[in-house]
JSON list of N, CA and C in Angstrom, two decimals:
[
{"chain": "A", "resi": 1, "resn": "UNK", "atom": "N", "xyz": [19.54, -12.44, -11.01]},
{"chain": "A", "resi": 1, "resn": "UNK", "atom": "CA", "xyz": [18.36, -11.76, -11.52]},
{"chain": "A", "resi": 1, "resn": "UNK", "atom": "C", "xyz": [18.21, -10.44, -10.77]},
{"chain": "A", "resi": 2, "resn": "UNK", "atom": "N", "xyz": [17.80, -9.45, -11.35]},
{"chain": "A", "resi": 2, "resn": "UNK", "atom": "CA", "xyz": [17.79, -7.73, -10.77]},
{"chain": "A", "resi": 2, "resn": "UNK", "atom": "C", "xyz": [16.46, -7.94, -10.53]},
{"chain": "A", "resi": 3, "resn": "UNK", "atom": "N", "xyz": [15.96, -7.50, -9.34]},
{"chain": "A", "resi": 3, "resn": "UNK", "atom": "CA", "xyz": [15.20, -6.68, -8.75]},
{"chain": "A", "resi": 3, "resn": "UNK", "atom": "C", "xyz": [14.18, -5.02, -9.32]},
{"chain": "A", "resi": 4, "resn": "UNK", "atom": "N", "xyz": [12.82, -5.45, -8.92]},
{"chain": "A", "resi": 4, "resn": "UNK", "atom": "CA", "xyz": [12.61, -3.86, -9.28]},
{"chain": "A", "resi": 4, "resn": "UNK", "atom": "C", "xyz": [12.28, -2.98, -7.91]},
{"chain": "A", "resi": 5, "resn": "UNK", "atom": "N", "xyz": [12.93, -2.07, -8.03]},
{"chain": "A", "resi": 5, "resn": "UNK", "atom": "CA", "xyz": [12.54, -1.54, -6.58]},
{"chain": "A", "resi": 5, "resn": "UNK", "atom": "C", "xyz": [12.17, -0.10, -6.86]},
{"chain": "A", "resi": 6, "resn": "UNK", "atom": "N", "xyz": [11.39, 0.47, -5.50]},
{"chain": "A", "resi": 6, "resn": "UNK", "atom": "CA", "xyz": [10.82, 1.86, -5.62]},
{"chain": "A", "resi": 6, "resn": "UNK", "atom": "C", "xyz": [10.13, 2.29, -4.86]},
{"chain": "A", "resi": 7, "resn": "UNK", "atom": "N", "xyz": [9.33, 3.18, -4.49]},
{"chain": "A", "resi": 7, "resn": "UNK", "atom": "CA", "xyz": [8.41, 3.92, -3.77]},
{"chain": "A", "resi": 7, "resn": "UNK", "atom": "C", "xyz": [7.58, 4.61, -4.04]},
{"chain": "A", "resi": 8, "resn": "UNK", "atom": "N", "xyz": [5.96, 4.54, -3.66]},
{"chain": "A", "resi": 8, "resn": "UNK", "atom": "CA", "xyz": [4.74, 5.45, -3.29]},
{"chain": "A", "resi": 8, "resn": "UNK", "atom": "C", "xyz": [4.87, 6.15, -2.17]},
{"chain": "A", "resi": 9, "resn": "UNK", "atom": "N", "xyz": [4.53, 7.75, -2.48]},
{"chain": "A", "resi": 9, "resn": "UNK", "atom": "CA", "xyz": [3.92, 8.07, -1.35]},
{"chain": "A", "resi": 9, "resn": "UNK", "atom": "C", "xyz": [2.74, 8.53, -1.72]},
{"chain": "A", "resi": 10, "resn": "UNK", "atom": "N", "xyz": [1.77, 8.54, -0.96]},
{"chain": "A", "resi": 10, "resn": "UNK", "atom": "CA", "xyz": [0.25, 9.17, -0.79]},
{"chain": "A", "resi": 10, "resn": "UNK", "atom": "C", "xyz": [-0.08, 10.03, 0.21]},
{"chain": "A", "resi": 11, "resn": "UNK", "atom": "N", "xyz": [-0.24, 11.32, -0.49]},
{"chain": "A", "resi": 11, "resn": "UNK", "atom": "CA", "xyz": [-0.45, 12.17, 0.46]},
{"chain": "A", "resi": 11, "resn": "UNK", "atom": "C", "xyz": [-2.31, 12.29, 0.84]},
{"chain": "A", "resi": 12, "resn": "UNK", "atom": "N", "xyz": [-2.21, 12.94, 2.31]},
{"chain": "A", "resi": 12, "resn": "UNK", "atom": "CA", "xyz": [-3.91, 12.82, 2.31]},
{"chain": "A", "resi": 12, "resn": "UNK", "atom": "C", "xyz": [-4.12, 14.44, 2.86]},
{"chain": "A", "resi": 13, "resn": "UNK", "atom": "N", "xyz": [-5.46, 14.28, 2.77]},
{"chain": "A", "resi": 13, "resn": "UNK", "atom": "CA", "xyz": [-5.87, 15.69, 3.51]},
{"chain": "A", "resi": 13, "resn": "UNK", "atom": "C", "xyz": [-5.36, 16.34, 4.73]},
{"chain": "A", "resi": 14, "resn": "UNK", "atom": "N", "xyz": [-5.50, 15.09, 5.62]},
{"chain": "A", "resi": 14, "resn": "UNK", "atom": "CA", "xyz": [-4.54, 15.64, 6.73]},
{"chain": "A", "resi": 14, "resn": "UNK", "atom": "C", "xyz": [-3.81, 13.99, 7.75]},
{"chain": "A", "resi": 15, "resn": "UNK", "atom": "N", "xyz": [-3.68, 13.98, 8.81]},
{"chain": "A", "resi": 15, "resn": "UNK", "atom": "CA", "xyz": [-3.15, 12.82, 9.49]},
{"chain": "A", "resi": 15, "resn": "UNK", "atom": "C", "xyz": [-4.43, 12.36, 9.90]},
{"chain": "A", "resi": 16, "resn": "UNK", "atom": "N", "xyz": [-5.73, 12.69, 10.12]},
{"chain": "A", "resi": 16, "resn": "UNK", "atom": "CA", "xyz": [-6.65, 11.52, 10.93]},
{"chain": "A", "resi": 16, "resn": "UNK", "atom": "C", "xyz": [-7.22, 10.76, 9.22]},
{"chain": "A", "resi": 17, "resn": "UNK", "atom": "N", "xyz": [-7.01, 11.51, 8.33]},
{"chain": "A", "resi": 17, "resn": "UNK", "atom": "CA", "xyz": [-7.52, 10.64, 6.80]},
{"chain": "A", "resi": 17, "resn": "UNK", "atom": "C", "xyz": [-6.32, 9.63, 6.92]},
{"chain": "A", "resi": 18, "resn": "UNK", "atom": "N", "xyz": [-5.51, 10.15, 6.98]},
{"chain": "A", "resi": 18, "resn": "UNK", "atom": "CA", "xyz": [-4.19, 8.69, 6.33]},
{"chain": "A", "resi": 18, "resn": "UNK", "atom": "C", "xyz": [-4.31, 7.96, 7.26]},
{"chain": "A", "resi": 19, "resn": "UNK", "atom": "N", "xyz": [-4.15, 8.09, 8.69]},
{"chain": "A", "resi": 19, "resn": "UNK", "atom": "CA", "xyz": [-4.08, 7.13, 9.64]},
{"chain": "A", "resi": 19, "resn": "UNK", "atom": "C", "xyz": [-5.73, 6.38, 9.70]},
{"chain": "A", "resi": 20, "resn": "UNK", "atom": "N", "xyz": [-6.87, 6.79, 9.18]},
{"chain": "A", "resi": 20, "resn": "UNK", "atom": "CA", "xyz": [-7.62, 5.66, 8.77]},
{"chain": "A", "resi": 20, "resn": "UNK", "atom": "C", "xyz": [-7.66, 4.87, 7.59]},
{"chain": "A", "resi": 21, "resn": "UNK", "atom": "N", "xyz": [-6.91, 5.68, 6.76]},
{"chain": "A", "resi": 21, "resn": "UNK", "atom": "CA", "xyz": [-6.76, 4.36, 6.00]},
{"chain": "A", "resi": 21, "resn": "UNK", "atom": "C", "xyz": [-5.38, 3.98, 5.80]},
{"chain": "A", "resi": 22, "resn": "UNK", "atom": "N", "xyz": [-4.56, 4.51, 6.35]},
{"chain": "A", "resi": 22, "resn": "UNK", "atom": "CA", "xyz": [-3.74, 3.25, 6.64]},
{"chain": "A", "resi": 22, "resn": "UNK", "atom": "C", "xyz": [-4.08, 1.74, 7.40]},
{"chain": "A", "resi": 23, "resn": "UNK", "atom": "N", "xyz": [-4.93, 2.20, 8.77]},
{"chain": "A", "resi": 23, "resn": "UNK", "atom": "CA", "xyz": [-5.12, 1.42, 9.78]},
{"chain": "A", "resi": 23, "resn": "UNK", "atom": "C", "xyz": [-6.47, 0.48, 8.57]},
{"chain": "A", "resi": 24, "resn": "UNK", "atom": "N", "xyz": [-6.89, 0.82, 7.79]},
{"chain": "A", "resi": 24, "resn": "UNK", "atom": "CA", "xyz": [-7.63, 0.11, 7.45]},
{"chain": "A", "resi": 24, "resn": "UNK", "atom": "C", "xyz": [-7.23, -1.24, 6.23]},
{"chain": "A", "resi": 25, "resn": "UNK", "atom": "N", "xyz": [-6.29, -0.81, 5.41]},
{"chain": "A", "resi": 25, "resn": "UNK", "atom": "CA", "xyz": [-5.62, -1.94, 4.60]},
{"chain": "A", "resi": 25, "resn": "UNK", "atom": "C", "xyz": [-4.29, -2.03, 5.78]},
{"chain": "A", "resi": 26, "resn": "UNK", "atom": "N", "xyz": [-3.70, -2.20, 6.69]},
{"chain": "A", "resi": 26, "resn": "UNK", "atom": "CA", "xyz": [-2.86, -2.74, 7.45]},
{"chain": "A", "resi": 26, "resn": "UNK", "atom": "C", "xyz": [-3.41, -4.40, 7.70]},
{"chain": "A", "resi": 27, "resn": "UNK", "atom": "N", "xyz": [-4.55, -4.34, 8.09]},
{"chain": "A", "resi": 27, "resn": "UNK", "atom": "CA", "xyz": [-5.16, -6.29, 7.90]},
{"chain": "A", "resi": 27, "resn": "UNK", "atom": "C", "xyz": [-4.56, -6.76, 6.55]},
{"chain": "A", "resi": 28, "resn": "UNK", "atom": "N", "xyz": [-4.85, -5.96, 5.33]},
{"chain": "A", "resi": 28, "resn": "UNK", "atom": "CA", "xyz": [-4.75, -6.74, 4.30]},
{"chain": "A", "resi": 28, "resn": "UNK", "atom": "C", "xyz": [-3.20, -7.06, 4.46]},
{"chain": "A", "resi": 29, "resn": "UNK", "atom": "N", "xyz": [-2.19, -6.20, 4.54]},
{"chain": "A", "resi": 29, "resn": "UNK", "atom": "CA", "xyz": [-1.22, -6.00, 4.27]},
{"chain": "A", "resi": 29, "resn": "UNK", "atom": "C", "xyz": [-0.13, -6.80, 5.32]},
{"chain": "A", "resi": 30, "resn": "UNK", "atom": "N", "xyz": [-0.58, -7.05, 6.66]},
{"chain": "A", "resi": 30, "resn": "UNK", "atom": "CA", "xyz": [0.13, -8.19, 7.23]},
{"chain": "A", "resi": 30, "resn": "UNK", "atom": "C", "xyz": [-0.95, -9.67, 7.27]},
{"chain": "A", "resi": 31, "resn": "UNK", "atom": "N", "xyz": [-1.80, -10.25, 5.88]},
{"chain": "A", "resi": 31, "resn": "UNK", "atom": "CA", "xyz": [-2.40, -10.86, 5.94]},
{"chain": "A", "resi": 31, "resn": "UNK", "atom": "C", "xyz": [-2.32, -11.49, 4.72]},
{"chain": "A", "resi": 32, "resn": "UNK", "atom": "N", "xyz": [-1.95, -10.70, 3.82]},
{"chain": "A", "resi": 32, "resn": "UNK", "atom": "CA", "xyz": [-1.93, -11.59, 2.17]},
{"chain": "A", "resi": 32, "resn": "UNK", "atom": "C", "xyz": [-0.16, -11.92, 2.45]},
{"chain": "A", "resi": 33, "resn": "UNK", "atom": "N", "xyz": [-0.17, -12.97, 1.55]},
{"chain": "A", "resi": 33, "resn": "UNK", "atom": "CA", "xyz": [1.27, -13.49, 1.24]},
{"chain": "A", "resi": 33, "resn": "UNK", "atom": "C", "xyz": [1.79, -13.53, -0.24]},
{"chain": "A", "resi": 34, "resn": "UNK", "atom": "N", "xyz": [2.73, -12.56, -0.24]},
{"chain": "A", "resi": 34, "resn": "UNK", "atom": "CA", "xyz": [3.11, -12.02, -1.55]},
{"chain": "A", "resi": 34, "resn": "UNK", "atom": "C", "xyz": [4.43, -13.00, -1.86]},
{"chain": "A", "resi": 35, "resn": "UNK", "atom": "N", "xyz": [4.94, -13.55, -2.47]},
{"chain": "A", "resi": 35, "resn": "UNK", "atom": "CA", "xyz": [5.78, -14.58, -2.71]},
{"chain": "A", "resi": 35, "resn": "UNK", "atom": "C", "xyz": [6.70, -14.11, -3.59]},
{"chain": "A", "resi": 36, "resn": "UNK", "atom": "N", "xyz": [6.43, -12.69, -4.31]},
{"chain": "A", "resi": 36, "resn": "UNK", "atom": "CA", "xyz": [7.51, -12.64, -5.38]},
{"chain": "A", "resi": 36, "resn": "UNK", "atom": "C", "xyz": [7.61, -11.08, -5.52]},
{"chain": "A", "resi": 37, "resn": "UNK", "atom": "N", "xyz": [7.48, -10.78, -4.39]},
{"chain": "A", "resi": 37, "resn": "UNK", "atom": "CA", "xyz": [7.25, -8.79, -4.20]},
{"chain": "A", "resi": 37, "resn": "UNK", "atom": "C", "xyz": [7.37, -8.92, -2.80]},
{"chain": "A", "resi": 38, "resn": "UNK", "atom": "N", "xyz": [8.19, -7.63, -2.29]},
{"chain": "A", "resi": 38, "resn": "UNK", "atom": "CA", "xyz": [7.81, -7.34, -0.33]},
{"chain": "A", "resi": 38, "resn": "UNK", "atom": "C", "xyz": [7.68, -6.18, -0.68]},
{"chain": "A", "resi": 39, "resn": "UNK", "atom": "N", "xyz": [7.05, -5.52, 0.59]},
{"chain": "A", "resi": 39, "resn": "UNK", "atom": "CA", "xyz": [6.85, -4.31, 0.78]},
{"chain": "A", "resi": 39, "resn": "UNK", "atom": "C", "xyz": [7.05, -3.75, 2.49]},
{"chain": "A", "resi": 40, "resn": "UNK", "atom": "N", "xyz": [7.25, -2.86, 2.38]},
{"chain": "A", "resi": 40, "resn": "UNK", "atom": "CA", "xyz": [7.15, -2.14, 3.42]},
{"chain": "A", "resi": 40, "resn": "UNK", "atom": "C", "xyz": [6.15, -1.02, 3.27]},
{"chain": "A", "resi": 41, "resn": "UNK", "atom": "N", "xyz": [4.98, -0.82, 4.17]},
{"chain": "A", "resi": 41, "resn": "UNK", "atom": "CA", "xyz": [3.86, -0.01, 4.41]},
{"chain": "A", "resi": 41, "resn": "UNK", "atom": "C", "xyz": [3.70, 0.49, 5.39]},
{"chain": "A", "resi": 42, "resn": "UNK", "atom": "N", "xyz": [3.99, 1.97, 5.16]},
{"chain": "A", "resi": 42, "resn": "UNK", "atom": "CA", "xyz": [4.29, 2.65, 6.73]},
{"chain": "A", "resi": 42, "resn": "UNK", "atom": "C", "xyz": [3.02, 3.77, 6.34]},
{"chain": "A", "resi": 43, "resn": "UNK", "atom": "N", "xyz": [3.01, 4.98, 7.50]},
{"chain": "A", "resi": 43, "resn": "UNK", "atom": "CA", "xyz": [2.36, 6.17, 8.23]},
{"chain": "A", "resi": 43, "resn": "UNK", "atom": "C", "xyz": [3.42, 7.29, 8.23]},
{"chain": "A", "resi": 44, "resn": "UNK", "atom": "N", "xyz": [3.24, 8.10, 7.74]},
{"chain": "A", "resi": 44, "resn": "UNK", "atom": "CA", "xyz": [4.55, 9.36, 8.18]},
{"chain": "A", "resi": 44, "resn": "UNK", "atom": "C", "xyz": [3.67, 10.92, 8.08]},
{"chain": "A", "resi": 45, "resn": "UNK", "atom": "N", "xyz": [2.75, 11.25, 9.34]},
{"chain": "A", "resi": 45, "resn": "UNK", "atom": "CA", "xyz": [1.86, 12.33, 9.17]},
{"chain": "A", "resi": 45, "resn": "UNK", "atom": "C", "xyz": [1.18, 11.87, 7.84]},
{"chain": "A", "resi": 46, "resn": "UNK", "atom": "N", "xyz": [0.40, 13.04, 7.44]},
{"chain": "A", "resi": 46, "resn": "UNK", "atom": "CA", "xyz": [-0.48, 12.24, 6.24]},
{"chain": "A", "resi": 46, "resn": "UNK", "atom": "C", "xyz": [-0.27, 11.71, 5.08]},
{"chain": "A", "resi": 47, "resn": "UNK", "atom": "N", "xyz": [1.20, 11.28, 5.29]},
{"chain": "A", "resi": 47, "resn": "UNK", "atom": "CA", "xyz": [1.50, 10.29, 3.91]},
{"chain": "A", "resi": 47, "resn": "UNK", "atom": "C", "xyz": [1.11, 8.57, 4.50]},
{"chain": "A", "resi": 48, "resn": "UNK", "atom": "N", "xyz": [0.84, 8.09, 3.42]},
{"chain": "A", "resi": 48, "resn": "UNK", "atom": "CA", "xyz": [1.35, 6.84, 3.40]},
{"chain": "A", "resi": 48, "resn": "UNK", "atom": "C", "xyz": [2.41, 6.29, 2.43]},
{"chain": "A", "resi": 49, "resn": "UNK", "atom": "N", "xyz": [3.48, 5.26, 3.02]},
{"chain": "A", "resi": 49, "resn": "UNK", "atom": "CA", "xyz": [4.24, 5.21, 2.22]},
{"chain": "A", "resi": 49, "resn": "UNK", "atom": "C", "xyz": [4.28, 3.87, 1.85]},
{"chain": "A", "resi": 50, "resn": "UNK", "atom": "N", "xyz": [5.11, 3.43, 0.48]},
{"chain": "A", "resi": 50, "resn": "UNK", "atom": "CA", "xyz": [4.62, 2.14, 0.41]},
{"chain": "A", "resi": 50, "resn": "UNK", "atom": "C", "xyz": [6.17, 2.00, -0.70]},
{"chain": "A", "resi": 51, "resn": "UNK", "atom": "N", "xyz": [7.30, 0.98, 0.05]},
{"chain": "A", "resi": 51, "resn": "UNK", "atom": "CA", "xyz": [8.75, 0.77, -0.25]},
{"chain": "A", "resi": 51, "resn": "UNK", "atom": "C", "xyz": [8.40, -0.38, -0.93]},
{"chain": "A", "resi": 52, "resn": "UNK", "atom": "N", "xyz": [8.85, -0.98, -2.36]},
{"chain": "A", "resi": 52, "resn": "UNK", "atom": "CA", "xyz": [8.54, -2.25, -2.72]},
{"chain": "A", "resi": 52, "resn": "UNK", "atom": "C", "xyz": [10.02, -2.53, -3.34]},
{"chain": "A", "resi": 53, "resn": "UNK", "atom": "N", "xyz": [9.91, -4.62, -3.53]},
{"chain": "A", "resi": 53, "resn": "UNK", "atom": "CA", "xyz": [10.53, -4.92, -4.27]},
{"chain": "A", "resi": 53, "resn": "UNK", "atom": "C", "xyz": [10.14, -6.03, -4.97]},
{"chain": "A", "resi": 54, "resn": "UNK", "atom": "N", "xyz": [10.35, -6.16, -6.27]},
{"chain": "A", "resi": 54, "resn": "UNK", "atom": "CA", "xyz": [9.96, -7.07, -6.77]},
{"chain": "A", "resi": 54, "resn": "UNK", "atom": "C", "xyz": [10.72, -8.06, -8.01]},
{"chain": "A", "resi": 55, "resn": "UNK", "atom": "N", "xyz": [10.29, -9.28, -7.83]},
{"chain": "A", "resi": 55, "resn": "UNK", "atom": "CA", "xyz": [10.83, -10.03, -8.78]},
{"chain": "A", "resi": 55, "resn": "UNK", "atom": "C", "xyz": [11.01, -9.71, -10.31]},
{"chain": "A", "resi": 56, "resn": "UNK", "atom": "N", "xyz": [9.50, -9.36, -10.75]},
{"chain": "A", "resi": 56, "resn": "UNK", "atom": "CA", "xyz": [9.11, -9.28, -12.06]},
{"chain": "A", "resi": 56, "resn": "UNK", "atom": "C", "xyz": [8.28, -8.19, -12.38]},
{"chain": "A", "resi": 57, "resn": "UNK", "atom": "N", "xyz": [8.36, -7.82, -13.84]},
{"chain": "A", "resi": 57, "resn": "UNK", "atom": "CA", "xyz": [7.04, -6.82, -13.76]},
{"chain": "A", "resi": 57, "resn": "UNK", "atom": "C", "xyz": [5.27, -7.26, -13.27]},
{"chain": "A", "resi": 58, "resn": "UNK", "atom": "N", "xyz": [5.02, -8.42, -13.21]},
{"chain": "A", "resi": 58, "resn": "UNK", "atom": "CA", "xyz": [3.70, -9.23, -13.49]},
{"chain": "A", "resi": 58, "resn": "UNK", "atom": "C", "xyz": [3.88, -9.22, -11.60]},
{"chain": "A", "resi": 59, "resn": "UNK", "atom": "N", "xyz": [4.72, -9.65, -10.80]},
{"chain": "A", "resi": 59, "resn": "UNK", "atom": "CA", "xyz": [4.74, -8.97, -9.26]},
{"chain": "A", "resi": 59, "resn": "UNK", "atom": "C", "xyz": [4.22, -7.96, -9.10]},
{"chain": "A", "resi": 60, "resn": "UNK", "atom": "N", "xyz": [5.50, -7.04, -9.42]},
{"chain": "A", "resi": 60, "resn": "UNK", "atom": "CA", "xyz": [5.35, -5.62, -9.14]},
{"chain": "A", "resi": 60, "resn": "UNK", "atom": "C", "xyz": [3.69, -4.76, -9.66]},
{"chain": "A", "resi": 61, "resn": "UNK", "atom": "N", "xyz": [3.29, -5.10, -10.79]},
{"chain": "A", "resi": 61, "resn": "UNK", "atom": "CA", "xyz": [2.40, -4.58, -11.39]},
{"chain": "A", "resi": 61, "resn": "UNK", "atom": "C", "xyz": [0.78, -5.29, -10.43]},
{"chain": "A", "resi": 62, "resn": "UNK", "atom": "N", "xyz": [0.75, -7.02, -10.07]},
{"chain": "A", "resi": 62, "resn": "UNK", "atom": "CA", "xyz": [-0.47, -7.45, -8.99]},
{"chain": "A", "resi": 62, "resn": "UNK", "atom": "C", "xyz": [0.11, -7.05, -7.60]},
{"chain": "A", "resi": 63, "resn": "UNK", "atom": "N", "xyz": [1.19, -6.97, -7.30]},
{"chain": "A", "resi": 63, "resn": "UNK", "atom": "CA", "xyz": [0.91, -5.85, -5.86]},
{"chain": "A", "resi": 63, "resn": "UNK", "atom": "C", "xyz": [0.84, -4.38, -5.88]},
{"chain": "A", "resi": 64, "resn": "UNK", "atom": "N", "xyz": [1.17, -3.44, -6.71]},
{"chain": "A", "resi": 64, "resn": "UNK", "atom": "CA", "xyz": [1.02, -2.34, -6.54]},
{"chain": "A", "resi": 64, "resn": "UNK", "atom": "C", "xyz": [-0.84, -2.05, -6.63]},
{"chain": "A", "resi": 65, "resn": "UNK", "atom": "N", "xyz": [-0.86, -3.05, -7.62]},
{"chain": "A", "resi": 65, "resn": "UNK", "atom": "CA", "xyz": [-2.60, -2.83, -7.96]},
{"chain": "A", "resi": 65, "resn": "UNK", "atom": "C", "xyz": [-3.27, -3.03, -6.78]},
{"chain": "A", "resi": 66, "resn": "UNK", "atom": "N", "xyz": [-3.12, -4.38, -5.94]},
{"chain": "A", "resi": 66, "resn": "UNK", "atom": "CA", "xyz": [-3.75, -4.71, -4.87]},
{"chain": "A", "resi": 66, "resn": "UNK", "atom": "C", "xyz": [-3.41, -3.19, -3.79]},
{"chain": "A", "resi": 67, "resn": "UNK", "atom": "N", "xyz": [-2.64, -2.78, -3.68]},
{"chain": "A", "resi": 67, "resn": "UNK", "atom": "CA", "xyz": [-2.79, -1.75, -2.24]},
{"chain": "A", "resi": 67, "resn": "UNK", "atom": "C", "xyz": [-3.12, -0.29, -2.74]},
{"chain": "A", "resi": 68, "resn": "UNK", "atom": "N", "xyz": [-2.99, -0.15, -4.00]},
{"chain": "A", "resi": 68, "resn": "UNK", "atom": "CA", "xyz": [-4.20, 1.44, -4.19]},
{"chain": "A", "resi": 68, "resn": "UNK", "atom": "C", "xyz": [-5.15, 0.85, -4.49]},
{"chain": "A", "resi": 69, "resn": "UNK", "atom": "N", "xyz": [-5.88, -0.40, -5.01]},
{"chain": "A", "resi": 69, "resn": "UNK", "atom": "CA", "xyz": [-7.53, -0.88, -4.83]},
{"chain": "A", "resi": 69, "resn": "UNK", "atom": "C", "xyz": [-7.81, -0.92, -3.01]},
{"chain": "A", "resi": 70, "resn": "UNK", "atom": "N", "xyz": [-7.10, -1.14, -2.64]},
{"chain": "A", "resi": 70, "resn": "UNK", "atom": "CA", "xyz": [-7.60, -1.34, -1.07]},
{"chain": "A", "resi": 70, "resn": "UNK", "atom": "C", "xyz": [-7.57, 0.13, -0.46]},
{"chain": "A", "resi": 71, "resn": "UNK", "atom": "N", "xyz": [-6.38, 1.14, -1.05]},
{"chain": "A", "resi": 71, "resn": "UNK", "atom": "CA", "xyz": [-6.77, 2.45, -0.59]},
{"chain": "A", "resi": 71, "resn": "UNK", "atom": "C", "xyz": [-7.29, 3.25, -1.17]},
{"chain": "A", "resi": 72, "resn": "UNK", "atom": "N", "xyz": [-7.94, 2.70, -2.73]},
{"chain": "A", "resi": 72, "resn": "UNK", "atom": "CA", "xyz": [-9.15, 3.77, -2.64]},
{"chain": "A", "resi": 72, "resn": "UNK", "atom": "C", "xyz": [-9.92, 3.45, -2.12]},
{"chain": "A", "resi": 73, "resn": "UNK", "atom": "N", "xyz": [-10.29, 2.05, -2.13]},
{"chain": "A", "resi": 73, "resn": "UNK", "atom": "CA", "xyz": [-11.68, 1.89, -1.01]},
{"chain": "A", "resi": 73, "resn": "UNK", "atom": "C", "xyz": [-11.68, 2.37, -0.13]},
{"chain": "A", "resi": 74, "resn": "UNK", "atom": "N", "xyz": [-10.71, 2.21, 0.94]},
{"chain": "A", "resi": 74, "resn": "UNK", "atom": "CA", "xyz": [-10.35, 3.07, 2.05]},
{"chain": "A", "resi": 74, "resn": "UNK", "atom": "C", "xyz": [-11.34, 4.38, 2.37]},
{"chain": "A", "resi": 75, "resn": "UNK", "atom": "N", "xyz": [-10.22, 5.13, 1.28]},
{"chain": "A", "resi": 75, "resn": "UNK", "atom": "CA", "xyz": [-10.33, 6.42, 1.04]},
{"chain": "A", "resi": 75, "resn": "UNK", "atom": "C", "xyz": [-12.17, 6.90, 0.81]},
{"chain": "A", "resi": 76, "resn": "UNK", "atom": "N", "xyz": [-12.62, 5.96, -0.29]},
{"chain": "A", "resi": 76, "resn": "UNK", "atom": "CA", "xyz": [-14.05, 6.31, -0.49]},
{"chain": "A", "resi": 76, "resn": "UNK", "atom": "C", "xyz": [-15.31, 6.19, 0.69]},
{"chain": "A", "resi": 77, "resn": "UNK", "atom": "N", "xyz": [-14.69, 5.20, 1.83]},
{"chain": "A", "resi": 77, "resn": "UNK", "atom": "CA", "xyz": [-15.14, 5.06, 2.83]},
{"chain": "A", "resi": 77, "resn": "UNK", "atom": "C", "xyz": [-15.08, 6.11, 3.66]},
{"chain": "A", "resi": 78, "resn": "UNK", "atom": "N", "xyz": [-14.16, 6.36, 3.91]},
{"chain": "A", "resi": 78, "resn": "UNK", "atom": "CA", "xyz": [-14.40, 7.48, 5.03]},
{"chain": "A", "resi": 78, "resn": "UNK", "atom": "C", "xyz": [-14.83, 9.31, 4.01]},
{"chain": "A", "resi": 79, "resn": "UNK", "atom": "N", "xyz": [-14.81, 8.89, 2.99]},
{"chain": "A", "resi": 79, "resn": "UNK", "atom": "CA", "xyz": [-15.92, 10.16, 2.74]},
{"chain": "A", "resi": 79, "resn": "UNK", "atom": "C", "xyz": [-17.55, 9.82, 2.53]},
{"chain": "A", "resi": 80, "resn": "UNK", "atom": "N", "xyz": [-17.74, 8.93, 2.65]},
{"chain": "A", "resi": 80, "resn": "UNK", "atom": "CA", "xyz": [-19.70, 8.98, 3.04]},
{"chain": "A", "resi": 80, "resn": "UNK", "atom": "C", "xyz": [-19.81, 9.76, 4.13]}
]
């Protein structure tokens, strides 16, 4: 069975925006257990990057959703 694989990056305003919300879905992200998708979720100056692979489209499509819902929240947080 093939694999889907690929990459996000998210760029931010500058490095103290990304590195809070990176640091802020990092709980989620060494805390949920994804069973049919991995990822790798890194920091690189104000990107965040986000390496996936996945079983299926119905994977790929509930994890990609889960980590930009957690970084827009993020994101909407630290602009109040």
């Amino acid at each position: 069975m093939s694999k889907i694989r690929g990459s996000i990056e998210i760029e931010f305003p500058n490095e103290e925006v990304a590195r809070v919300v990176y640091e802020s879905v990092l709980f989620e992200h060494k805390t949920v257990p994804y069973r049919r998708s991995k990822l790798d979720f890194s920091l690189n100056g104000p990107k965040i990057i986000i390496n996936f692979v996945a079983d299926d489209n119905s994977a790929l499509r509930g994890t990609i959703n889960s980590y930009l819902r957690w970084i827009k929240v993020a994101l909407e947080i630290t602009e109040l």
